[in-house]
């Protein structure tokens, strides 16, 4: 079964084709970074308009790269949520229309389920069950995964997600958009011993997260240290490093706790923040100490992309799940409400 996947939940337009026998045949992503950089963040209306411009050309490009015609596609999957509702409507309307025109089944895919399943696209894949840490701009969740659609939320952020905290802190440091990678790059030059930031909610039981206070702590440190700094650039780098270390430590501590409490010995990381080099190093070390394994998608599949949508759609379409002509994108959508496969 060959599935065309369309991703338009935020500011990346992604299209891909996944074949159940041959794997990922083609994958293309158009990023809107240049459009939104001027504003320091995603402007929803501009994102929607650019998805309108880019989706059809990317579909044509992906089909050509895969050596396929429209008649070779057996199903269409599109992101139905969560995300920016205007952006979701573009991809959902486009994907559902293609499926109707091609007379194939269509399915709205949960964006975070697609991230969760992305590591299964790699050569070395984890067997179910496992623990998943989903870390992106909009979500930070620890999930016990027994199978596709069999999810139990162990913990999540009570305020800012980890990626959101990275982006907001990058603004405080006057770093360019997108903030997360910029902050990580600045932190590479920082002294990890100069500042120590708190590790929020690690001194109590439970697996929930909170990162908004860490952002405020960074602001206070900047206001106190920068005016008297002999080397302002080095001080900014040292503060960035302290912030990154605090976020990474917090994520590692919570994951270690989840692994021990659940008895699972397989952990996956997915979402945009899972591409962070320091986070991967620390998670690798932690899972070795726990006698387990950790799995990630390749960096290009950590951020939003059509490949993960095509693959998640394939998982459900091949099981006979599909949607009627009516479709309903959702800005908010609990992953635990998904039916099992």
Short mmCIF file of C-alpha atoms in Angstrom, two decimals, residues 29-336:
data_model
loop_
_atom_site.label_atom_id
_atom_site.label_comp_id
_atom_site.label_asym_id
_atom_site.label_seq_id
_atom_site.Cartn_x
_atom_site.Cartn_y
_atom_site.Cartn_z
CA UNK A 29 9.75 19.77 3.09
CA UNK A 30 9.42 23.49 2.48
CA UNK A 31 10.23 25.63 5.52
CA UNK A 32 8.70 29.07 6.05
CA UNK A 33 11.56 30.29 8.27
CA UNK A 34 12.40 33.20 5.95
CA UNK A 35 8.79 34.40 5.99
CA UNK A 36 8.36 34.39 9.77
CA UNK A 37 11.89 35.46 10.77
CA UNK A 38 10.94 39.11 10.25
CA UNK A 39 8.30 38.76 12.98
CA UNK A 40 10.30 36.61 15.39
CA UNK A 41 7.70 33.84 15.35
CA UNK A 42 5.01 32.13 13.30
CA UNK A 43 2.24 34.38 11.94
CA UNK A 44 -0.73 31.99 11.48
CA UNK A 45 -2.34 33.79 8.52
CA UNK A 46 0.95 33.96 6.61
CA UNK A 47 1.56 30.28 7.35
CA UNK A 48 -1.83 29.29 5.93
CA UNK A 49 -1.37 31.34 2.79
CA UNK A 50 2.05 29.84 2.12
CA UNK A 51 0.71 26.30 2.55
CA UNK A 52 -1.82 27.14 -0.18
CA UNK A 53 1.03 28.14 -2.49
CA UNK A 54 3.38 25.26 -1.74
CA UNK A 55 1.31 22.08 -1.24
CA UNK A 56 0.43 21.30 -4.86
CA UNK A 57 3.99 21.89 -6.19
CA UNK A 58 5.36 19.63 -3.46
CA UNK A 59 2.86 16.87 -4.30
CA UNK A 60 3.96 17.01 -7.93
CA UNK A 61 7.62 17.02 -6.90
CA UNK A 62 7.26 14.02 -4.58
CA UNK A 63 5.32 11.95 -7.11
CA UNK A 64 7.98 12.68 -9.73
CA UNK A 65 10.82 11.77 -7.36
CA UNK A 66 9.08 8.51 -6.46
CA UNK A 67 8.41 7.72 -10.13
CA UNK A 68 4.69 7.47 -9.46
CA UNK A 69 1.49 8.74 -11.05
CA UNK A 70 -1.73 9.63 -9.25
CA UNK A 71 -3.14 6.19 -10.01
CA UNK A 72 -0.30 4.55 -8.07
CA UNK A 73 -1.40 6.08 -4.75
CA UNK A 74 -3.59 3.83 -2.57
CA UNK A 75 -4.43 6.30 0.21
CA UNK A 76 -3.95 9.87 1.41
CA UNK A 77 -3.06 10.93 4.95
CA UNK A 78 -3.04 14.52 6.16
CA UNK A 79 -2.43 16.21 9.50
CA UNK A 80 -5.79 16.83 11.18
CA UNK A 81 -4.40 18.26 14.43
CA UNK A 82 -3.25 19.50 16.78
CA UNK A 83 -1.87 22.68 15.26
CA UNK A 84 -2.83 26.06 13.80
CA UNK A 85 -6.40 25.64 12.63
CA UNK A 86 -6.00 27.68 9.44
CA UNK A 87 -2.89 25.76 8.43
CA UNK A 88 -4.59 22.45 9.22
CA UNK A 89 -7.58 23.38 7.07
CA UNK A 90 -5.32 23.89 4.04
CA UNK A 91 -3.69 20.47 4.25
CA UNK A 92 -6.88 18.66 5.26
CA UNK A 93 -8.93 20.22 2.49
CA UNK A 94 -6.23 19.52 -0.07
CA UNK A 95 -5.63 15.95 1.07
CA UNK A 96 -9.32 15.05 1.28
CA UNK A 97 -9.93 16.52 -2.18
CA UNK A 98 -7.07 14.52 -3.69
CA UNK A 99 -8.42 11.32 -2.14
CA UNK A 100 -11.90 12.03 -3.54
CA UNK A 101 -10.52 12.78 -7.01
CA UNK A 102 -8.31 9.69 -7.00
CA UNK A 103 -11.04 7.50 -5.44
CA UNK A 104 -8.84 6.28 -2.58
CA UNK A 105 -9.38 6.30 1.20
CA UNK A 106 -8.24 9.27 3.28
CA UNK A 107 -7.37 9.67 6.93
CA UNK A 108 -6.67 12.59 9.24
CA UNK A 109 -3.50 11.88 11.26
CA UNK A 110 -2.70 13.03 14.78
CA UNK A 111 0.44 15.18 14.54
CA UNK A 112 1.99 13.93 17.78
CA UNK A 113 1.24 10.29 17.02
CA UNK A 114 3.12 10.81 13.76
CA UNK A 115 6.10 12.21 15.69
CA UNK A 116 5.92 9.28 18.10
CA UNK A 117 6.01 6.73 15.26
CA UNK A 118 8.77 8.50 13.27
CA UNK A 119 11.61 6.44 14.85
CA UNK A 120 9.97 3.34 13.34
CA UNK A 121 11.01 4.66 9.91
CA UNK A 122 14.66 3.97 10.73
CA UNK A 123 16.57 0.73 10.12
CA UNK A 124 16.98 0.08 13.84
CA UNK A 125 13.49 0.28 15.32
CA UNK A 126 12.16 -0.33 18.84
CA UNK A 127 9.67 -3.11 19.48
CA UNK A 128 6.54 -2.34 21.45
CA UNK A 129 6.13 -1.60 24.31
CA UNK A 130 8.33 1.45 25.03
CA UNK A 131 8.39 4.86 26.70
CA UNK A 132 8.21 7.89 24.41
CA UNK A 133 9.38 11.40 25.19
CA UNK A 134 7.73 13.84 22.78
CA UNK A 135 9.51 17.19 22.86
CA UNK A 136 8.54 19.93 20.45
CA UNK A 137 7.55 23.59 20.37
CA UNK A 138 4.01 22.81 21.42
CA UNK A 139 4.28 19.60 23.45
CA UNK A 140 6.37 17.92 26.12
CA UNK A 141 4.89 14.55 27.03
CA UNK A 142 6.01 11.23 28.47
CA UNK A 143 3.91 8.42 27.04
CA UNK A 144 3.74 4.71 27.79
CA UNK A 145 3.26 3.08 24.38
CA UNK A 146 1.88 -0.46 24.22
CA UNK A 147 1.15 -0.31 20.48
CA UNK A 148 -0.20 1.98 17.78
CA UNK A 149 -3.11 3.83 19.35
CA UNK A 150 -2.48 2.31 22.78
CA UNK A 151 -1.15 5.29 24.68
CA UNK A 152 -1.08 6.28 28.34
CA UNK A 153 0.14 9.77 29.25
CA UNK A 154 2.57 9.53 32.16
CA UNK A 155 3.41 13.22 32.38
CA UNK A 156 3.28 16.46 30.42
CA UNK A 157 4.17 20.12 30.67
CA UNK A 158 1.90 22.16 32.92
CA UNK A 159 2.85 25.39 31.11
CA UNK A 160 5.50 25.99 28.42
CA UNK A 161 6.67 23.02 26.38
CA UNK A 162 10.45 22.51 26.22
CA UNK A 163 10.68 23.78 22.63
CA UNK A 164 8.54 26.80 23.48
CA UNK A 165 10.83 27.57 26.42
CA UNK A 166 13.86 27.34 24.11
CA UNK A 167 12.25 29.77 21.65
CA UNK A 168 11.18 32.29 24.30
CA UNK A 169 14.57 32.19 26.02
CA UNK A 170 16.27 32.71 22.66
CA UNK A 171 14.28 35.94 22.30
CA UNK A 172 15.51 37.08 25.70
CA UNK A 173 19.05 36.47 24.44
CA UNK A 174 18.34 38.46 21.23
CA UNK A 175 18.92 35.39 19.06
CA UNK A 176 17.44 35.03 15.57
CA UNK A 177 14.40 32.91 14.67
CA UNK A 178 14.10 29.93 14.93
CA UNK A 179 15.23 30.32 18.49
CA UNK A 180 15.84 26.72 19.60
CA UNK A 181 18.70 25.88 17.21
CA UNK A 182 20.16 29.37 17.69
CA UNK A 183 20.24 28.95 21.46
CA UNK A 184 21.80 25.50 21.19
CA UNK A 185 24.48 26.93 18.90
CA UNK A 186 25.27 29.74 21.36
CA UNK A 187 25.33 27.27 24.27
CA UNK A 188 28.13 25.32 22.54
CA UNK A 189 30.45 28.23 23.39
CA UNK A 190 29.25 28.53 26.99
CA UNK A 191 31.01 27.54 30.21
CA UNK A 192 28.87 24.86 31.91
CA UNK A 193 30.39 25.65 35.32
CA UNK A 194 29.66 29.38 35.54
CA UNK A 195 25.91 29.32 36.25
CA UNK A 196 23.60 26.64 37.59
CA UNK A 197 19.90 27.02 36.90
CA UNK A 198 17.13 25.13 38.76
CA UNK A 199 15.81 21.79 37.50
CA UNK A 200 12.06 22.45 37.83
CA UNK A 201 9.79 19.87 39.46
CA UNK A 202 12.57 17.28 39.86
CA UNK A 203 12.52 17.56 43.66
CA UNK A 204 9.03 16.05 43.89
CA UNK A 205 7.38 12.85 42.73
CA UNK A 206 5.57 12.63 39.43
CA UNK A 207 6.44 12.96 35.76
CA UNK A 208 4.97 16.33 34.85
CA UNK A 209 7.11 19.21 33.58
CA UNK A 210 7.20 22.99 34.03
CA UNK A 211 9.54 25.27 32.10
CA UNK A 212 8.03 28.76 32.41
CA UNK A 213 9.83 29.45 35.68
CA UNK A 214 13.14 28.52 34.08
CA UNK A 215 12.54 31.17 31.43
CA UNK A 216 11.89 33.76 34.18
CA UNK A 217 15.06 32.67 36.02
CA UNK A 218 17.00 33.26 32.79
CA UNK A 219 15.55 36.77 32.47
CA UNK A 220 16.56 37.67 36.03
CA UNK A 221 20.07 36.29 35.45
CA UNK A 222 20.45 38.32 32.26
CA UNK A 223 19.29 41.51 33.97
CA UNK A 224 21.71 40.95 36.82
CA UNK A 225 24.79 39.72 34.95
CA UNK A 226 24.89 41.52 31.59
CA UNK A 227 25.19 45.12 32.84
CA UNK A 228 28.36 44.30 34.79
CA UNK A 229 29.85 41.72 32.42
CA UNK A 230 33.34 42.36 31.07
CA UNK A 231 32.58 40.05 28.12
CA UNK A 232 28.89 40.32 27.30
CA UNK A 233 28.99 37.76 24.48
CA UNK A 234 30.63 35.14 26.66
CA UNK A 235 28.13 35.85 29.43
CA UNK A 236 25.24 35.36 27.00
CA UNK A 237 26.79 32.05 25.91
CA UNK A 238 27.28 30.96 29.53
CA UNK A 239 23.64 31.75 30.34
CA UNK A 240 22.47 29.88 27.23
CA UNK A 241 24.53 26.88 28.31
CA UNK A 242 23.08 26.97 31.83
CA UNK A 243 19.55 27.11 30.43
CA UNK A 244 20.16 24.23 28.02
CA UNK A 245 21.78 22.12 30.74
CA UNK A 246 18.79 22.71 33.03
CA UNK A 247 16.26 21.67 30.37
CA UNK A 248 18.29 18.62 29.35
CA UNK A 249 18.86 17.55 32.96
CA UNK A 250 15.16 17.89 33.72
CA UNK A 251 14.18 15.77 30.72
CA UNK A 252 16.77 13.12 31.56
CA UNK A 253 15.73 12.93 35.22
CA UNK A 254 12.06 12.51 34.30
CA UNK A 255 12.84 9.90 31.64
CA UNK A 256 14.99 7.90 34.05
CA UNK A 257 12.13 8.01 36.53
CA UNK A 258 9.63 6.87 33.88
CA UNK A 259 11.86 3.99 32.77
CA UNK A 260 12.35 2.77 36.34
CA UNK A 261 8.69 3.11 37.35
CA UNK A 262 7.36 1.43 34.21
CA UNK A 263 9.99 -1.31 33.92
CA UNK A 264 10.40 -0.51 30.21
CA UNK A 265 13.89 -0.81 28.76
CA UNK A 266 13.24 0.96 25.47
CA UNK A 267 12.92 4.74 25.17
CA UNK A 268 12.26 6.82 22.08
CA UNK A 269 12.70 10.57 21.65
CA UNK A 270 10.79 12.42 18.95
CA UNK A 271 9.82 15.99 18.03
CA UNK A 272 11.93 18.98 17.09
CA UNK A 273 13.85 19.21 20.37
CA UNK A 274 14.93 15.56 20.03
CA UNK A 275 17.48 16.75 17.45
CA UNK A 276 19.38 18.61 20.21
CA UNK A 277 22.90 17.14 20.36
CA UNK A 278 23.36 17.56 24.11
CA UNK A 279 20.00 15.93 24.84
CA UNK A 280 20.89 12.90 22.73
CA UNK A 281 24.27 12.49 24.43
CA UNK A 282 22.74 12.59 27.89
CA UNK A 283 19.87 10.24 27.00
CA UNK A 284 22.31 7.74 25.48
CA UNK A 285 24.35 7.81 28.67
CA UNK A 286 21.30 7.48 30.92
CA UNK A 287 19.86 4.50 29.06
CA UNK A 288 23.22 2.72 29.07
CA UNK A 289 23.28 3.14 32.85
CA UNK A 290 19.73 1.75 33.04
CA UNK A 291 20.60 -1.24 30.85
CA UNK A 292 18.26 -0.16 28.05
CA UNK A 293 18.22 1.38 24.59
CA UNK A 294 17.19 4.75 23.21
CA UNK A 295 15.94 5.41 19.67
CA UNK A 296 15.58 8.61 17.64
CA UNK A 297 14.45 9.58 14.16
CA UNK A 298 17.13 11.04 11.90
CA UNK A 299 17.43 14.85 12.35
CA UNK A 300 15.42 15.52 9.18
CA UNK A 301 12.48 13.57 10.63
CA UNK A 302 12.57 15.29 14.03
CA UNK A 303 10.98 18.49 12.76
CA UNK A 304 7.58 18.51 11.04
CA UNK A 305 7.56 16.50 7.81
CA UNK A 306 5.32 14.56 5.45
CA UNK A 307 7.15 11.26 5.94
CA UNK A 308 5.88 10.79 9.48
CA UNK A 309 2.32 11.63 8.34
CA UNK A 310 2.48 9.16 5.46
CA UNK A 311 3.83 6.44 7.77
CA UNK A 312 1.31 7.06 10.55
CA UNK A 313 -1.46 7.15 7.95
CA UNK A 314 -0.23 3.89 6.44
CA UNK A 315 -0.40 2.21 9.86
CA UNK A 316 -4.10 3.03 10.16
CA UNK A 317 -5.24 2.90 6.53
CA UNK A 318 -3.89 -0.63 6.11
CA UNK A 319 -5.98 -1.61 9.16
CA UNK A 320 -9.09 -0.35 7.38
CA UNK A 321 -9.47 2.95 9.22
CA UNK A 322 -10.51 5.89 7.03
CA UNK A 323 -12.72 8.98 7.04
CA UNK A 324 -15.81 9.98 5.07
CA UNK A 325 -15.94 13.06 2.86
CA UNK A 326 -16.59 15.23 5.91
CA UNK A 327 -13.42 16.08 7.82
CA UNK A 328 -12.77 18.03 11.00
CA UNK A 329 -9.31 19.47 11.71
CA UNK A 330 -8.75 20.10 15.41
CA UNK A 331 -6.46 22.68 16.99
CA UNK A 332 -6.53 20.54 20.16
CA UNK A 333 -6.81 16.76 20.11
CA UNK A 334 -5.91 14.40 22.98
CA UNK A 335 -3.74 11.57 21.67
CA UNK A 336 -5.31 9.15 24.14
#
